[in-house]
Coordinates of C-alpha atoms in Angstrom, one line a residue:
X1459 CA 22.9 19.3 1.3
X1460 CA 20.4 20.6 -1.3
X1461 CA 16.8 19.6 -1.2
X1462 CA 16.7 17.4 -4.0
X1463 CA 19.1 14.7 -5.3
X1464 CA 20.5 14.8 -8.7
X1465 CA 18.9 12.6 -11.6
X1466 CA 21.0 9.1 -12.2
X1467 CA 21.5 8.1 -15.5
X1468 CA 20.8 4.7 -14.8
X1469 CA 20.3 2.8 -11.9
X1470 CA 19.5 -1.2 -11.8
X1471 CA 17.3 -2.9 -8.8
X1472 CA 17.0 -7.1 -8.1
X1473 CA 14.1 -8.6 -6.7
X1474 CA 13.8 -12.3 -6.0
X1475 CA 10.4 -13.1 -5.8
X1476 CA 8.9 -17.1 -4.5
X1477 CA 7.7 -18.6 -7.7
X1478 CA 3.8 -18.7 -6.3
X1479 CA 0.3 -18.0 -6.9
X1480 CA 1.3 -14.8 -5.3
X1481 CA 4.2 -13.8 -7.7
X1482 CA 2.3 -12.0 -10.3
X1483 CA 0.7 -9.8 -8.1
X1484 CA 4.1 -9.3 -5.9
X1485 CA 5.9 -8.2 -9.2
X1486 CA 3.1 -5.8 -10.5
X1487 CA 3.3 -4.1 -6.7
X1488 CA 7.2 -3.8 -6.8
X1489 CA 7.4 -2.6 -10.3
X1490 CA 4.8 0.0 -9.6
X1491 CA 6.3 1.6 -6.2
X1492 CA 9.9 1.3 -7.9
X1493 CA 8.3 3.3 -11.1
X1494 CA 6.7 5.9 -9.2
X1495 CA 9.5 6.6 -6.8
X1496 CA 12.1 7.1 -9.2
X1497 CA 9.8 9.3 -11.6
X1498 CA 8.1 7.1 -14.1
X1499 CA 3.9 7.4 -13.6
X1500 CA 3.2 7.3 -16.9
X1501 CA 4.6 3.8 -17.2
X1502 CA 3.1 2.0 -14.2
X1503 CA -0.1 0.1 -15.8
X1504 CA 2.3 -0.8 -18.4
X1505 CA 5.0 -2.2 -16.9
X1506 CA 2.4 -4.0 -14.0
X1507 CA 0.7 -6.1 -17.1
X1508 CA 3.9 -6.9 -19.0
X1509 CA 5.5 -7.9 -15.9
X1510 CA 2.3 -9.9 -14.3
X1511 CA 2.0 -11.7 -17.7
X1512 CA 5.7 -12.8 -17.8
X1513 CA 5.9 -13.8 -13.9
X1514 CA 2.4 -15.7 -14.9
X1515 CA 4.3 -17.5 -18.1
X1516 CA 7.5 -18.5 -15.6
X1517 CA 5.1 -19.5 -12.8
X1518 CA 3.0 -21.7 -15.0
X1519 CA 5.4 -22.9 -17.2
X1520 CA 9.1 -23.6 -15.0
X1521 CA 9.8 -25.6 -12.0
X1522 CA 11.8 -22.6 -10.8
X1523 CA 11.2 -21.8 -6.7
X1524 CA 12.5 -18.3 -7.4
X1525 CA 12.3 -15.8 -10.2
X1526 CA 14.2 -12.8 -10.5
X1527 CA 13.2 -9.7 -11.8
X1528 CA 16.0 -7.3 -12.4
X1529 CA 15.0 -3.6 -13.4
X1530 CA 16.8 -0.8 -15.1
X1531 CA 15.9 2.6 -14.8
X1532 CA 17.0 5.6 -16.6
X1533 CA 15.5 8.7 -18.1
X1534 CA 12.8 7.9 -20.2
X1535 CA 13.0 4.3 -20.2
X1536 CA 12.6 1.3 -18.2
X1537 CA 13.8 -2.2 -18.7
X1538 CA 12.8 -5.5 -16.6
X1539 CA 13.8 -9.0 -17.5
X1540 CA 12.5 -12.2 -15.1
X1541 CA 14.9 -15.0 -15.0
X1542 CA 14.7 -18.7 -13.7
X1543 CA 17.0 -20.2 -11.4
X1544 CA 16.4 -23.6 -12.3
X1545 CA 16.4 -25.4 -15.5
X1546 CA 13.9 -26.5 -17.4
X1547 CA 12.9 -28.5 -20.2
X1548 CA 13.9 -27.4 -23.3
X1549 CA 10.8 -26.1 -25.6
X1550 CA 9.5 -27.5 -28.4
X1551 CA 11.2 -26.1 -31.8
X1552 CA 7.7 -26.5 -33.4
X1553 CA 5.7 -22.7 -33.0
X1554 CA 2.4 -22.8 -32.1
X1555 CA -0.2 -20.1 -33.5
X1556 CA -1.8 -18.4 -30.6
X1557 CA -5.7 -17.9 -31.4
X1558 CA -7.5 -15.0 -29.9
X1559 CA -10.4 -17.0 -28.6
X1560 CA -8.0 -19.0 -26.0
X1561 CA -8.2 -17.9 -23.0
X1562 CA -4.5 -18.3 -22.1
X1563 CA -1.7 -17.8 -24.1
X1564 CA -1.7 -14.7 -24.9
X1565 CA 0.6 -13.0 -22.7
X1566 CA 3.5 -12.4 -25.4
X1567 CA 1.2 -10.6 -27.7
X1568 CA 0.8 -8.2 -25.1
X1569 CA 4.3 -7.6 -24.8
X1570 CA 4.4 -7.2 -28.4
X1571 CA 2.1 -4.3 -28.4
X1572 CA 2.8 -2.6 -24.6
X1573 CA 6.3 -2.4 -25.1
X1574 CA 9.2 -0.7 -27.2
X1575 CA 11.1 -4.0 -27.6
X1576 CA 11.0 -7.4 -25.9
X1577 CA 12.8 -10.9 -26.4
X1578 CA 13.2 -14.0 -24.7
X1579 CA 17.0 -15.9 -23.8
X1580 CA 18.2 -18.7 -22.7
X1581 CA 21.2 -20.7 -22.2
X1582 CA 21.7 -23.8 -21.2
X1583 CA 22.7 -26.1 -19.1
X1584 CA 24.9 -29.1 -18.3
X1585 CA 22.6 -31.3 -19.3
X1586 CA 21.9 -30.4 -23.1
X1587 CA 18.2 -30.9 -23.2
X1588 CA 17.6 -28.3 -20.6
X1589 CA 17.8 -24.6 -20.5
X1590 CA 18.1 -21.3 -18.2
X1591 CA 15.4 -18.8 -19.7
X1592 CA 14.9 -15.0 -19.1
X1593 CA 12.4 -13.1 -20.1
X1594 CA 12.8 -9.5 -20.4
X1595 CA 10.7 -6.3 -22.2
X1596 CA 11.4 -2.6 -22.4
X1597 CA 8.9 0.5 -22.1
X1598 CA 9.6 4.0 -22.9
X1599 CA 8.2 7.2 -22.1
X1600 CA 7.6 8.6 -25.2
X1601 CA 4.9 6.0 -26.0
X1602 CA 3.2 6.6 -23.1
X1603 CA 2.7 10.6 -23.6
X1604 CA -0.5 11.9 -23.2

């Protein structure tokens, strides 16, 4: 047995976390001991705001009473999505501008800027006026570099 393991290409983790006060916090502590045990300091405050900001916009924002968070690890990179596991109501069509001076609301300009590449999906349900939605962002390395 040799004294270290060999790199993985990729490797994927789930986490189902209660849809609480406490969920943003739980997620930036999972996706900071998963990042630094498989190699990835340099994107650990990075990846503990983008996730605590989209945990916040599912906990405020879905009736959900679990989220998942589902990561993807490889060299260089990570990817994390949060999905629902309830519906919800469909949201507006309508786009609202997000002003600087609000105090909430700005959580997906902070994906914008923090990370390589971000999107939101849903899907829907029986019922056509509601929808399955997941979140997800991805951060690279090479960003990050000192």
């Amino acid at each position: 047995m040799s004294a270290s393991a060999p790199a993985r290409k990729r490797t994927a983790y789930q986490f189902v976390v209660p849809n609480s006060e406490l969920a943003p916090k739980t997620g930036r502590d999972l996706i900071a001991t998963l990042l630094a045990i498989t190699g990835h300091p340099s994107l650990i405050d990075a990846a503990r705001l983008c996730v605590s900001e989209v945990i916040t916009h599912s906990y405020l924002h879905t009736p959900t009473a679990r989220l998942y968070v589902d990561v993807s690890v490889r060299p260089g990179h990570v990817s994390v999505s949060v999905r629902d596991d309830e519906w919800f109501e469909r949201p507006a069509s309508a786009s609202r501008r997000i002003r600087l001076d609000e105090g909430r609301g700005r959580g997906f300009l902070l994906l914008n800027r923090l990370s390589a590449e971000w999107g939101v999906v849903t899907w829907p349900t029986a019922e056509e006026e509601h929808v399955h939605k997941r979140v997800w962002f991805t951060l690279g390395e090479a960003a990050w570099a000192a």
